[in-house]
PDB file of N, CA and C in Angstrom:
ATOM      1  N   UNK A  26       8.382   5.680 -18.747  1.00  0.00           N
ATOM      2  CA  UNK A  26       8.929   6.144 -17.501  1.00  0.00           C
ATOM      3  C   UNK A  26       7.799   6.736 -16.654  1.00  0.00           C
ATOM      4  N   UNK A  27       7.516   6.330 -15.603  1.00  0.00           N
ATOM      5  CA  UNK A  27       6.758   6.876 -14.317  1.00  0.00           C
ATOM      6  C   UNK A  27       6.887   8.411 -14.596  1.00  0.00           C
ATOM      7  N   UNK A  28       5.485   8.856 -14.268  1.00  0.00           N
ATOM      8  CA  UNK A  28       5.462  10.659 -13.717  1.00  0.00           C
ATOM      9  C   UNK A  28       4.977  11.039 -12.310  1.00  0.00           C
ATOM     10  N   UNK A  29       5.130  11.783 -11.750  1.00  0.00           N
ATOM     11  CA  UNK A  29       4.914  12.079 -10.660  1.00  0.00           C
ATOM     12  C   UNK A  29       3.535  13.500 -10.325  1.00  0.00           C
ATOM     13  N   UNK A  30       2.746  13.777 -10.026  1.00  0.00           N
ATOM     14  CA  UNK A  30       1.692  15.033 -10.105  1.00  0.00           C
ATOM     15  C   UNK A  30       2.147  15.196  -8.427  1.00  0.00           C
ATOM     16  N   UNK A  31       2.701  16.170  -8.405  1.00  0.00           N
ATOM     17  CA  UNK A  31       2.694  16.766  -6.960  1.00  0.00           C
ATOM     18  C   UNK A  31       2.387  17.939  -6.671  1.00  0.00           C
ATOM     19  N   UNK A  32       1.731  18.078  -5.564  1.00  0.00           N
ATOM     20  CA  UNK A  32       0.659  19.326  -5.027  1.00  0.00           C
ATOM     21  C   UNK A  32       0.651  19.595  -3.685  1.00  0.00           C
ATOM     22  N   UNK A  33       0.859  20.455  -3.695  1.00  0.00           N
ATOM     23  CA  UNK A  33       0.821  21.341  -2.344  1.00  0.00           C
ATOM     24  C   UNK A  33       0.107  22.403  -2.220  1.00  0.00           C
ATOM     25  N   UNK A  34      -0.782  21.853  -1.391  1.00  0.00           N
ATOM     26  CA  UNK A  34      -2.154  23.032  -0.736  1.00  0.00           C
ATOM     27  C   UNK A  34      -1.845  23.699   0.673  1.00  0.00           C
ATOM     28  N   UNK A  35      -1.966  24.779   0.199  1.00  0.00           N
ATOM     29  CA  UNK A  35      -2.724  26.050   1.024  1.00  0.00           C
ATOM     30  C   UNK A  35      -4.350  26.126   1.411  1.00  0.00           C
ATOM     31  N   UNK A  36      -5.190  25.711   2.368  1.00  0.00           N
ATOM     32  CA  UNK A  36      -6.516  25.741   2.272  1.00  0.00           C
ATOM     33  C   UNK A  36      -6.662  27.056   2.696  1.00  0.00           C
ATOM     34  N   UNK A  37      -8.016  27.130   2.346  1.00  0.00           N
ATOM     35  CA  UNK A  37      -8.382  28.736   2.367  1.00  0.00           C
ATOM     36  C   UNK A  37      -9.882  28.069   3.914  1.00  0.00           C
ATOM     37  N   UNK A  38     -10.456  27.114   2.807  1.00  0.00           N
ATOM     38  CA  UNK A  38     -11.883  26.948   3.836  1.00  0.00           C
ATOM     39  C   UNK A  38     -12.073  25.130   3.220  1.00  0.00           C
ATOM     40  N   UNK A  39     -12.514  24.418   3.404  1.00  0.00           N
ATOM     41  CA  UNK A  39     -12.591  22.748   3.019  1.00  0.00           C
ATOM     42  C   UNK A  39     -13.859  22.703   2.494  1.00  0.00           C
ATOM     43  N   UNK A  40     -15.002  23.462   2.652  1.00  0.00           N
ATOM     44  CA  UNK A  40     -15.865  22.853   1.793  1.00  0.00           C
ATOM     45  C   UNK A  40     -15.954  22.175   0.487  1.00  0.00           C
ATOM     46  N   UNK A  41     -15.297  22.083  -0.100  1.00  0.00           N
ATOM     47  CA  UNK A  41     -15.034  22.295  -1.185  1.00  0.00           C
ATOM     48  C   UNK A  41     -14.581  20.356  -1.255  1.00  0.00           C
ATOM     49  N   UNK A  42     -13.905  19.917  -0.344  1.00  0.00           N
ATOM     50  CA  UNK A  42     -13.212  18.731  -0.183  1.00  0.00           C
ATOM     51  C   UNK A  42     -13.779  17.619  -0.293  1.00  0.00           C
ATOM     52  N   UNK A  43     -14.965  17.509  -0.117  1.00  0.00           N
ATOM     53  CA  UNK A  43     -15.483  16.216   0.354  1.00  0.00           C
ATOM     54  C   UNK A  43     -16.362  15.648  -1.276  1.00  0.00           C
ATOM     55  N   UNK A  44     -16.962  17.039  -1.650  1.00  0.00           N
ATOM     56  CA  UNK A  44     -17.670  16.738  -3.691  1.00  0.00           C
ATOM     57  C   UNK A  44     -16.207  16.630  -4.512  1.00  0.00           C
ATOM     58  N   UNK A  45     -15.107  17.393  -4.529  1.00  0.00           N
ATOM     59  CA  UNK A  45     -13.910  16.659  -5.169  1.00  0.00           C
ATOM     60  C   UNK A  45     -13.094  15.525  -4.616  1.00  0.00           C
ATOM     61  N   UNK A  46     -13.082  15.199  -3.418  1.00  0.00           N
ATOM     62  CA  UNK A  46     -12.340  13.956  -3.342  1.00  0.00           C
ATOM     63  C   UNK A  46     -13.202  12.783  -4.249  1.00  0.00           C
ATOM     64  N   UNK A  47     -14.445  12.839  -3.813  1.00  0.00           N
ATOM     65  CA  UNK A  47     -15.432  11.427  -4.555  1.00  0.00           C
ATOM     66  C   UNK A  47     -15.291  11.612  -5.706  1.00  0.00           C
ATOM     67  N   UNK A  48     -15.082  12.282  -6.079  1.00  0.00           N
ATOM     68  CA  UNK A  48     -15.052  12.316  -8.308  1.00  0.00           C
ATOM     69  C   UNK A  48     -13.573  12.265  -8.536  1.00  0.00           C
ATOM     70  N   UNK A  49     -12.339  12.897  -8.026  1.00  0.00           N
ATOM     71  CA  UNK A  49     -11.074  13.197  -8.625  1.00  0.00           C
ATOM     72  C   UNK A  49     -10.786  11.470  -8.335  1.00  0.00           C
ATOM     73  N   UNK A  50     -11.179  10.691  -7.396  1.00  0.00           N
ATOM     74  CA  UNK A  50      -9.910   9.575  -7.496  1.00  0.00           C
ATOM     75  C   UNK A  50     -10.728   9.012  -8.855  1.00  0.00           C
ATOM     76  N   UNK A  51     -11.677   8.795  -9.113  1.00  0.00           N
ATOM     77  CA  UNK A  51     -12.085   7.869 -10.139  1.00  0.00           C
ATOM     78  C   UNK A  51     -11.515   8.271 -11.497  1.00  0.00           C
ATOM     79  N   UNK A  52     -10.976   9.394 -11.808  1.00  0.00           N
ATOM     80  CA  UNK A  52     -10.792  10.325 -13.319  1.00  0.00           C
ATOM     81  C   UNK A  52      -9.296   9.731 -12.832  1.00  0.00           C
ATOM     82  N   UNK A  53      -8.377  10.079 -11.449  1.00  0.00           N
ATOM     83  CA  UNK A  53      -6.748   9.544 -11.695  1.00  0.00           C
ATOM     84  C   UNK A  53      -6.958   8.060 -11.894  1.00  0.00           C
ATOM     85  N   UNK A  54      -7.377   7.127 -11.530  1.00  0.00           N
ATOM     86  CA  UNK A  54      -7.581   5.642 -11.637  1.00  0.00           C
ATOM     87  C   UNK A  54      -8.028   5.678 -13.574  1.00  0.00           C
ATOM     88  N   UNK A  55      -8.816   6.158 -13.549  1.00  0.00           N
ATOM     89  CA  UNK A  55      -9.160   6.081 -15.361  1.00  0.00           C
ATOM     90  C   UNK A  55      -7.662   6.660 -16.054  1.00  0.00           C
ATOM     91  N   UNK A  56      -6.722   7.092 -15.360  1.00  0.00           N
ATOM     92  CA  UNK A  56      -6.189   7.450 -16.413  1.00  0.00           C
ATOM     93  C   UNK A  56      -4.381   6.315 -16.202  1.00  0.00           C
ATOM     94  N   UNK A  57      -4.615   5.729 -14.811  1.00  0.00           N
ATOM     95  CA  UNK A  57      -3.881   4.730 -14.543  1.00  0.00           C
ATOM     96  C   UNK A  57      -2.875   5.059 -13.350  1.00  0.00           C
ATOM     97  N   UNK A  58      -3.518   6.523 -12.898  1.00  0.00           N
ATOM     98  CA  UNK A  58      -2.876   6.868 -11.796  1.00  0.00           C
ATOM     99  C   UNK A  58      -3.390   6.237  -9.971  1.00  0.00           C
ATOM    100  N   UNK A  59      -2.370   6.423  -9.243  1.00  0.00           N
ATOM    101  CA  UNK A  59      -2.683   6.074  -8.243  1.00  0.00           C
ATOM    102  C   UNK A  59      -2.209   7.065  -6.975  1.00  0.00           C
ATOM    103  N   UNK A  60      -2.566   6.450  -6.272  1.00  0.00           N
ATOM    104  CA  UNK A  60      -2.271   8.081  -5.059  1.00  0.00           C
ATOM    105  C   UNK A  60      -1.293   7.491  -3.969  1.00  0.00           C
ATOM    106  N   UNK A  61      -0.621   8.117  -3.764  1.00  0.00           N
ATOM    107  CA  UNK A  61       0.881   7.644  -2.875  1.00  0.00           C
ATOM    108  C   UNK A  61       0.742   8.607  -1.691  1.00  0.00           C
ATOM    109  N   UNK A  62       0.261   9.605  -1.730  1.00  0.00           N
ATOM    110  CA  UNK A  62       0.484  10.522  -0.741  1.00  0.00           C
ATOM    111  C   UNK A  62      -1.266  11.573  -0.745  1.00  0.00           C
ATOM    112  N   UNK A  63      -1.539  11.371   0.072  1.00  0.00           N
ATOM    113  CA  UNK A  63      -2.199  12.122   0.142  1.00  0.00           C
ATOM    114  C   UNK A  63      -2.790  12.924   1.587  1.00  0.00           C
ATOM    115  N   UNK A  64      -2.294  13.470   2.398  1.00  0.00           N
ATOM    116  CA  UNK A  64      -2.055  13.440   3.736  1.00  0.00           C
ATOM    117  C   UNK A  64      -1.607  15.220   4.181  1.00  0.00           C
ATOM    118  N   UNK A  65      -1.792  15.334   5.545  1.00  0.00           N
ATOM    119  CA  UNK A  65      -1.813  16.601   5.986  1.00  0.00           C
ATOM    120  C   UNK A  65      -0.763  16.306   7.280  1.00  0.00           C
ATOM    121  N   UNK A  66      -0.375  14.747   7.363  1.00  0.00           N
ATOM    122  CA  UNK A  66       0.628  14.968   8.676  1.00  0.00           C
ATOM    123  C   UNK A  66       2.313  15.114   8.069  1.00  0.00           C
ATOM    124  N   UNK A  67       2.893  16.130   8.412  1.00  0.00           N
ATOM    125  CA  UNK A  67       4.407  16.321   8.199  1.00  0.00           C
ATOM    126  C   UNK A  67       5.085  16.673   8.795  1.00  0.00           C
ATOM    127  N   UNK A  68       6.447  16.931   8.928  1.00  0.00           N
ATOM    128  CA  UNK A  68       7.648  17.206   9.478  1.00  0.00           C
ATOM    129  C   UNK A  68       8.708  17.585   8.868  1.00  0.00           C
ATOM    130  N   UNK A  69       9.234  18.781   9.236  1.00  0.00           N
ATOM    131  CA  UNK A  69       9.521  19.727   8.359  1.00  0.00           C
ATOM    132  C   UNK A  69      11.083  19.156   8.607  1.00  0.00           C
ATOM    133  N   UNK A  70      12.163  19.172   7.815  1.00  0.00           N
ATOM    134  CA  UNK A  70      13.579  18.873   7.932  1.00  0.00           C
ATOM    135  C   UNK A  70      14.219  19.893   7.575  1.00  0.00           C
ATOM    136  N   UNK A  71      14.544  20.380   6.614  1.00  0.00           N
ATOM    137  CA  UNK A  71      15.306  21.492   5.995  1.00  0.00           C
ATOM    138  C   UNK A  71      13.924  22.213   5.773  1.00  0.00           C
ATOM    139  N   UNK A  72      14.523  23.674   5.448  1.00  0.00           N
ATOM    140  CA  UNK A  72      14.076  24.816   5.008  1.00  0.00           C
ATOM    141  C   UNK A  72      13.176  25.776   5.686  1.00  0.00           C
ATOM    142  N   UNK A  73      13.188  26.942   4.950  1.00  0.00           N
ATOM    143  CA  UNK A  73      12.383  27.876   5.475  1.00  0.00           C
ATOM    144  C   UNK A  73      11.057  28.393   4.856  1.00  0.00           C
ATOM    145  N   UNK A  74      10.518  27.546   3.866  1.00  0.00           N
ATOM    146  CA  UNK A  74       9.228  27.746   3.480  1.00  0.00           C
ATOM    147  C   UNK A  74       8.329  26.950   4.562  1.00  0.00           C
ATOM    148  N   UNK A  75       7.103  28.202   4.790  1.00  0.00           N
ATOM    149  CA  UNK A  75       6.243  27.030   5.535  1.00  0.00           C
ATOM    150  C   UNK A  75       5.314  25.841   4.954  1.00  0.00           C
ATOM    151  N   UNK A  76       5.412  25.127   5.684  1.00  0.00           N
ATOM    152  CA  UNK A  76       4.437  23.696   5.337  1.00  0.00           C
ATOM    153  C   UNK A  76       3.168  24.283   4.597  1.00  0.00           C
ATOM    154  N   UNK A  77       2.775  23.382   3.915  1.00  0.00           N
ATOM    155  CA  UNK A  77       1.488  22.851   2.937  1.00  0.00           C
ATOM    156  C   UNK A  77       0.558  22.666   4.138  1.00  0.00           C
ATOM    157  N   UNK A  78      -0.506  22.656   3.920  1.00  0.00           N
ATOM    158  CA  UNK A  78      -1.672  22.152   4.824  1.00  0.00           C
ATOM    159  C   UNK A  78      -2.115  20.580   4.289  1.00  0.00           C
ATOM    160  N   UNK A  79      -1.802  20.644   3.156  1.00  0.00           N
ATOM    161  CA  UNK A  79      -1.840  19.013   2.181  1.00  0.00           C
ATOM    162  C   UNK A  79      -0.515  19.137   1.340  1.00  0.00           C
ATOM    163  N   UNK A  80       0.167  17.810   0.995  1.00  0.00           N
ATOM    164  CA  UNK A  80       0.992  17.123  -0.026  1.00  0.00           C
ATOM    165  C   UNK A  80       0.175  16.157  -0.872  1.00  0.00           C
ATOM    166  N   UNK A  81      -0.007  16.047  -2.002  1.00  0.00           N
ATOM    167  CA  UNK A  81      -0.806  15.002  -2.573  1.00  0.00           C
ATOM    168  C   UNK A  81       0.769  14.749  -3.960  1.00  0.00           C
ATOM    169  N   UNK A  82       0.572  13.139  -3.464  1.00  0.00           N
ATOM    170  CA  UNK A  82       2.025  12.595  -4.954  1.00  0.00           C
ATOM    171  C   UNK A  82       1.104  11.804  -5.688  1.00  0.00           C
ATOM    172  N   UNK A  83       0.537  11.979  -7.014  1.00  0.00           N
ATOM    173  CA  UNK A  83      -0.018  10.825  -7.366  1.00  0.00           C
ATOM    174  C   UNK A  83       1.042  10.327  -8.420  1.00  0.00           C
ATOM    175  N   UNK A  84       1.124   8.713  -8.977  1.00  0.00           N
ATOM    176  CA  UNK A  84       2.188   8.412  -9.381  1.00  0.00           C
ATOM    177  C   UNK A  84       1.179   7.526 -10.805  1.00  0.00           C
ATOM    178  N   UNK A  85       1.485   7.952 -11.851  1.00  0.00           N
ATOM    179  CA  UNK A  85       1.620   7.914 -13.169  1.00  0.00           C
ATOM    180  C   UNK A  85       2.112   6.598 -13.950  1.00  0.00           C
ATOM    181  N   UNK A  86       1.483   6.218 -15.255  1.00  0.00           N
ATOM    182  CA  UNK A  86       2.411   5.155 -15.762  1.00  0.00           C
ATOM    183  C   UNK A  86       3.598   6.418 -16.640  1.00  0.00           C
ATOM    184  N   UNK A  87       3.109   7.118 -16.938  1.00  0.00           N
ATOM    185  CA  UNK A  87       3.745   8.198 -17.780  1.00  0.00           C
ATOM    186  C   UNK A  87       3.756   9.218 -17.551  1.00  0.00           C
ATOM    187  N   UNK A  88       4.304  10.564 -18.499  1.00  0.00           N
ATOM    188  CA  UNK A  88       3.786  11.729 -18.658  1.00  0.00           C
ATOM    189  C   UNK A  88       2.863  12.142 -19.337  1.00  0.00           C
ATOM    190  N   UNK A  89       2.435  11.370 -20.358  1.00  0.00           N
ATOM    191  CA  UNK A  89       1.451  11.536 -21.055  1.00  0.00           C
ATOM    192  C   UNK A  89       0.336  11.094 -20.487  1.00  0.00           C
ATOM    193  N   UNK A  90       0.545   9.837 -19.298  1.00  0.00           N
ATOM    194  CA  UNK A  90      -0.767   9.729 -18.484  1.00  0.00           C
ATOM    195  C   UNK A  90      -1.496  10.825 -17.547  1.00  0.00           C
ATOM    196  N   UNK A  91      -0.380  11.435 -16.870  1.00  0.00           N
ATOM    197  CA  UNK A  91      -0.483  12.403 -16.227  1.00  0.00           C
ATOM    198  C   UNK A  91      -0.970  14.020 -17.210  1.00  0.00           C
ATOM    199  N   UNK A  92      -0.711  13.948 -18.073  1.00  0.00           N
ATOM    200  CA  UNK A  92      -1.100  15.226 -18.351  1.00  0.00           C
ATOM    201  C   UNK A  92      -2.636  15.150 -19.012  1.00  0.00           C
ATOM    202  N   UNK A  93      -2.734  13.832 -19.557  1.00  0.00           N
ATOM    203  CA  UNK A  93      -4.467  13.686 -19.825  1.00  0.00           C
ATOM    204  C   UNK A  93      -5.113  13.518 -19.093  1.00  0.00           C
ATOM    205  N   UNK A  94      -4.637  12.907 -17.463  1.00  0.00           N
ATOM    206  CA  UNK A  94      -5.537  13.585 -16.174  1.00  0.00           C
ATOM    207  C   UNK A  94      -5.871  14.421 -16.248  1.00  0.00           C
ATOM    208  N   UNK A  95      -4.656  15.680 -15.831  1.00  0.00           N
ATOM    209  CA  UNK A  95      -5.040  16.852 -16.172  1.00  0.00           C
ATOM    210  C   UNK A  95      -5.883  17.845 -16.707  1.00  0.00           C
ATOM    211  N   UNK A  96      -5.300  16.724 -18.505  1.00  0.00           N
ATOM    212  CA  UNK A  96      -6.365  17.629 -19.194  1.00  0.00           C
ATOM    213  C   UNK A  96      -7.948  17.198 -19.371  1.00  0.00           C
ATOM    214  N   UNK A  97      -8.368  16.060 -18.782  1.00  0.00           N
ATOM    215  CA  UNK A  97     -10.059  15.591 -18.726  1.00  0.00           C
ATOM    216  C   UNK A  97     -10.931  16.298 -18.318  1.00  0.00           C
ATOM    217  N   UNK A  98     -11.540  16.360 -19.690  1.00  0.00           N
ATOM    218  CA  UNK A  98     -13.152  17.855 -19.753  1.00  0.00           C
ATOM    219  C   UNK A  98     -13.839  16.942 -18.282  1.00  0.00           C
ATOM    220  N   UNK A  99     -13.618  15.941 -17.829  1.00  0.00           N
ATOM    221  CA  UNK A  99     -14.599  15.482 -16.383  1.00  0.00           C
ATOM    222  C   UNK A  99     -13.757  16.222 -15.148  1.00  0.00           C
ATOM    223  N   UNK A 100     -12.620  16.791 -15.315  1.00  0.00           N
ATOM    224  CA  UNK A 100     -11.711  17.404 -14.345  1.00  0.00           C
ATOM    225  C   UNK A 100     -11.779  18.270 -14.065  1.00  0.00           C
ATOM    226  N   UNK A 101     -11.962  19.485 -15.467  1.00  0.00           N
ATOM    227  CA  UNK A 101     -11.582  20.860 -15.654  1.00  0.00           C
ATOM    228  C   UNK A 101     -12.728  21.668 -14.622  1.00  0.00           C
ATOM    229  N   UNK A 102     -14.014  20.837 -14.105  1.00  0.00           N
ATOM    230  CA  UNK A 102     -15.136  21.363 -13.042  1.00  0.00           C
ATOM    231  C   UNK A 102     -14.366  21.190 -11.955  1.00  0.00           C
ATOM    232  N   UNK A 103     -13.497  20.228 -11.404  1.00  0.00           N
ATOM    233  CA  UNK A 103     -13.432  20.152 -10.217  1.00  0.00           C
ATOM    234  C   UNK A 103     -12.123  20.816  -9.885  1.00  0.00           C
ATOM    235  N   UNK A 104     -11.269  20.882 -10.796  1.00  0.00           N
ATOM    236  CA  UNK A 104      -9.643  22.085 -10.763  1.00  0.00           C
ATOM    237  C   UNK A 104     -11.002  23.402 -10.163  1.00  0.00           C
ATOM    238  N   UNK A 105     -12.181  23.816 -11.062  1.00  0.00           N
ATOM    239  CA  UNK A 105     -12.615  25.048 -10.738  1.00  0.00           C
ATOM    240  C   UNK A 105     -12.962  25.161  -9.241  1.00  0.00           C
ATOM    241  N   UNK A 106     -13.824  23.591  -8.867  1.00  0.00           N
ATOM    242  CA  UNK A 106     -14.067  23.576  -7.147  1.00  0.00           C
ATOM    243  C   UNK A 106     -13.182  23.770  -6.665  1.00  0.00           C
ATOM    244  N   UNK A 107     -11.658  22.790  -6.904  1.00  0.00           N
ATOM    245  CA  UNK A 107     -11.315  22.786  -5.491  1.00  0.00           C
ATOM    246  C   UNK A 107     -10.284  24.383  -5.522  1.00  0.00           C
ATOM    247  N   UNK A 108     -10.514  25.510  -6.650  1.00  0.00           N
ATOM    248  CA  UNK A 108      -9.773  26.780  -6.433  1.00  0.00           C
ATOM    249  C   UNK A 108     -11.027  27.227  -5.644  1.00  0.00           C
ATOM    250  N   UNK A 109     -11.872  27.012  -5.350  1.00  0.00           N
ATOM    251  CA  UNK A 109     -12.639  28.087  -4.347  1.00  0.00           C
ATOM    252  C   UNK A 109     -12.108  27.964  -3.097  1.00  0.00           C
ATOM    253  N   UNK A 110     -11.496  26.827  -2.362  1.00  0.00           N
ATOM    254  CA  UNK A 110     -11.340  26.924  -1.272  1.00  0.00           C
ATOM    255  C   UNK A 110      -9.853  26.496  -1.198  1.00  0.00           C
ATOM    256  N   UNK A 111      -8.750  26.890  -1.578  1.00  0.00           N
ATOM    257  CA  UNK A 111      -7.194  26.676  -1.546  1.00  0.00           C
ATOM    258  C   UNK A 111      -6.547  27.179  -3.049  1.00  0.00           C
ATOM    259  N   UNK A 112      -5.425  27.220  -2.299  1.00  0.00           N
ATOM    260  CA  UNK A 112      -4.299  27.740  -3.094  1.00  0.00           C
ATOM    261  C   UNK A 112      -3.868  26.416  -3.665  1.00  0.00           C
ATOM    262  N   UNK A 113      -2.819  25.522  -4.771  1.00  0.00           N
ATOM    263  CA  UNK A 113      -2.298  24.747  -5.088  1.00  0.00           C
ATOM    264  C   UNK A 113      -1.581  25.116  -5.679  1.00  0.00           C
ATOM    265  N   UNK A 114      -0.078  24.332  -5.600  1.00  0.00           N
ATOM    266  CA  UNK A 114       0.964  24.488  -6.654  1.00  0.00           C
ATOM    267  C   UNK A 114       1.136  22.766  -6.967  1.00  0.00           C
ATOM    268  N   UNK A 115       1.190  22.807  -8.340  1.00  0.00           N
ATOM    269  CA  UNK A 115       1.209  21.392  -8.699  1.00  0.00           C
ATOM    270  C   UNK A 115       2.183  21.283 -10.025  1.00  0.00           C
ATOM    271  N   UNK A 116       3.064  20.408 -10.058  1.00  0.00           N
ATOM    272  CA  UNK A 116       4.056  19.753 -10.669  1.00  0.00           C
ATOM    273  C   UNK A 116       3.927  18.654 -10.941  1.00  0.00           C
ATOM    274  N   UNK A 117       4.549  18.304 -12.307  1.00  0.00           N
ATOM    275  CA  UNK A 117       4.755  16.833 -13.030  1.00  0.00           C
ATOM    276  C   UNK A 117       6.348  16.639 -13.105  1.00  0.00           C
ATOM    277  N   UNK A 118       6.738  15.488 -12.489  1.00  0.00           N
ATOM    278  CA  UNK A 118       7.895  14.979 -12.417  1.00  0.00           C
ATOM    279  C   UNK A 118       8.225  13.577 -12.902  1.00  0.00           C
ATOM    280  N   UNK A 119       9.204  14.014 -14.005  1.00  0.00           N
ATOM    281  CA  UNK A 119       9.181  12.076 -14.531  1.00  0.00           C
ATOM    282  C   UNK A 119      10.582  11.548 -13.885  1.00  0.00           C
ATOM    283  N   UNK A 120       9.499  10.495 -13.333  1.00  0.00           N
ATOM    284  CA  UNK A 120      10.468   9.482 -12.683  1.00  0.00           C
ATOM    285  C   UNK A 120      12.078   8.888 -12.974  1.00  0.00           C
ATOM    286  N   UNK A 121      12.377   8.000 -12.553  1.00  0.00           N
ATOM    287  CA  UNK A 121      13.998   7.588 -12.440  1.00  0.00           C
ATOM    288  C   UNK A 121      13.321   6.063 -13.974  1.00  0.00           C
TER     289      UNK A 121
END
């Protein structure tokens, strides 16, 4: 069953953006993930939390694919980059 990694950023400052984008897609692709969303334009419908500054959905063959993203000693440097400059809340959701 499909998993879902979804994230929602708060940026603080972007430096930080441009040395983790070039390394993170190659570690989700190694692990068979792909990126569905990754974008800063939205429109808010319901609710009263404010918007993300980013949504990122990457979409999974599994959960177990998704969580060895996660857990890749080539990752665990760039989870540390990209906390210098944003907040993230990130979730795994298995699919339909």
């Amino acid at each position: 069953m499909k998993a879902y990694a979804i994230g929602s950023v708060q940026m603080r400052n972007d430096s930080w953006v441009k040395d983790y984008a070039a390394k993170t897609e190659a570690i989700v692709v190694r692990h068979g993930g792909r990126y569905l969303v990754r974008g800063a334009t939205m429109e808010k419908l319901e609710g009263a939390a404010p918007l993300p500054h980013v949504m990122v959905v990457i979409e999974f063959p599994s959960m177990a694919h998704a969580r060895a993203w996660h857990s890749d000693p080539e990752y665990a440097p760039l989870i540390k980059l990209r906390q210098t400059g944003c907040e993230m809340e990130l979730v795994l959701v298995e699919g339909l």
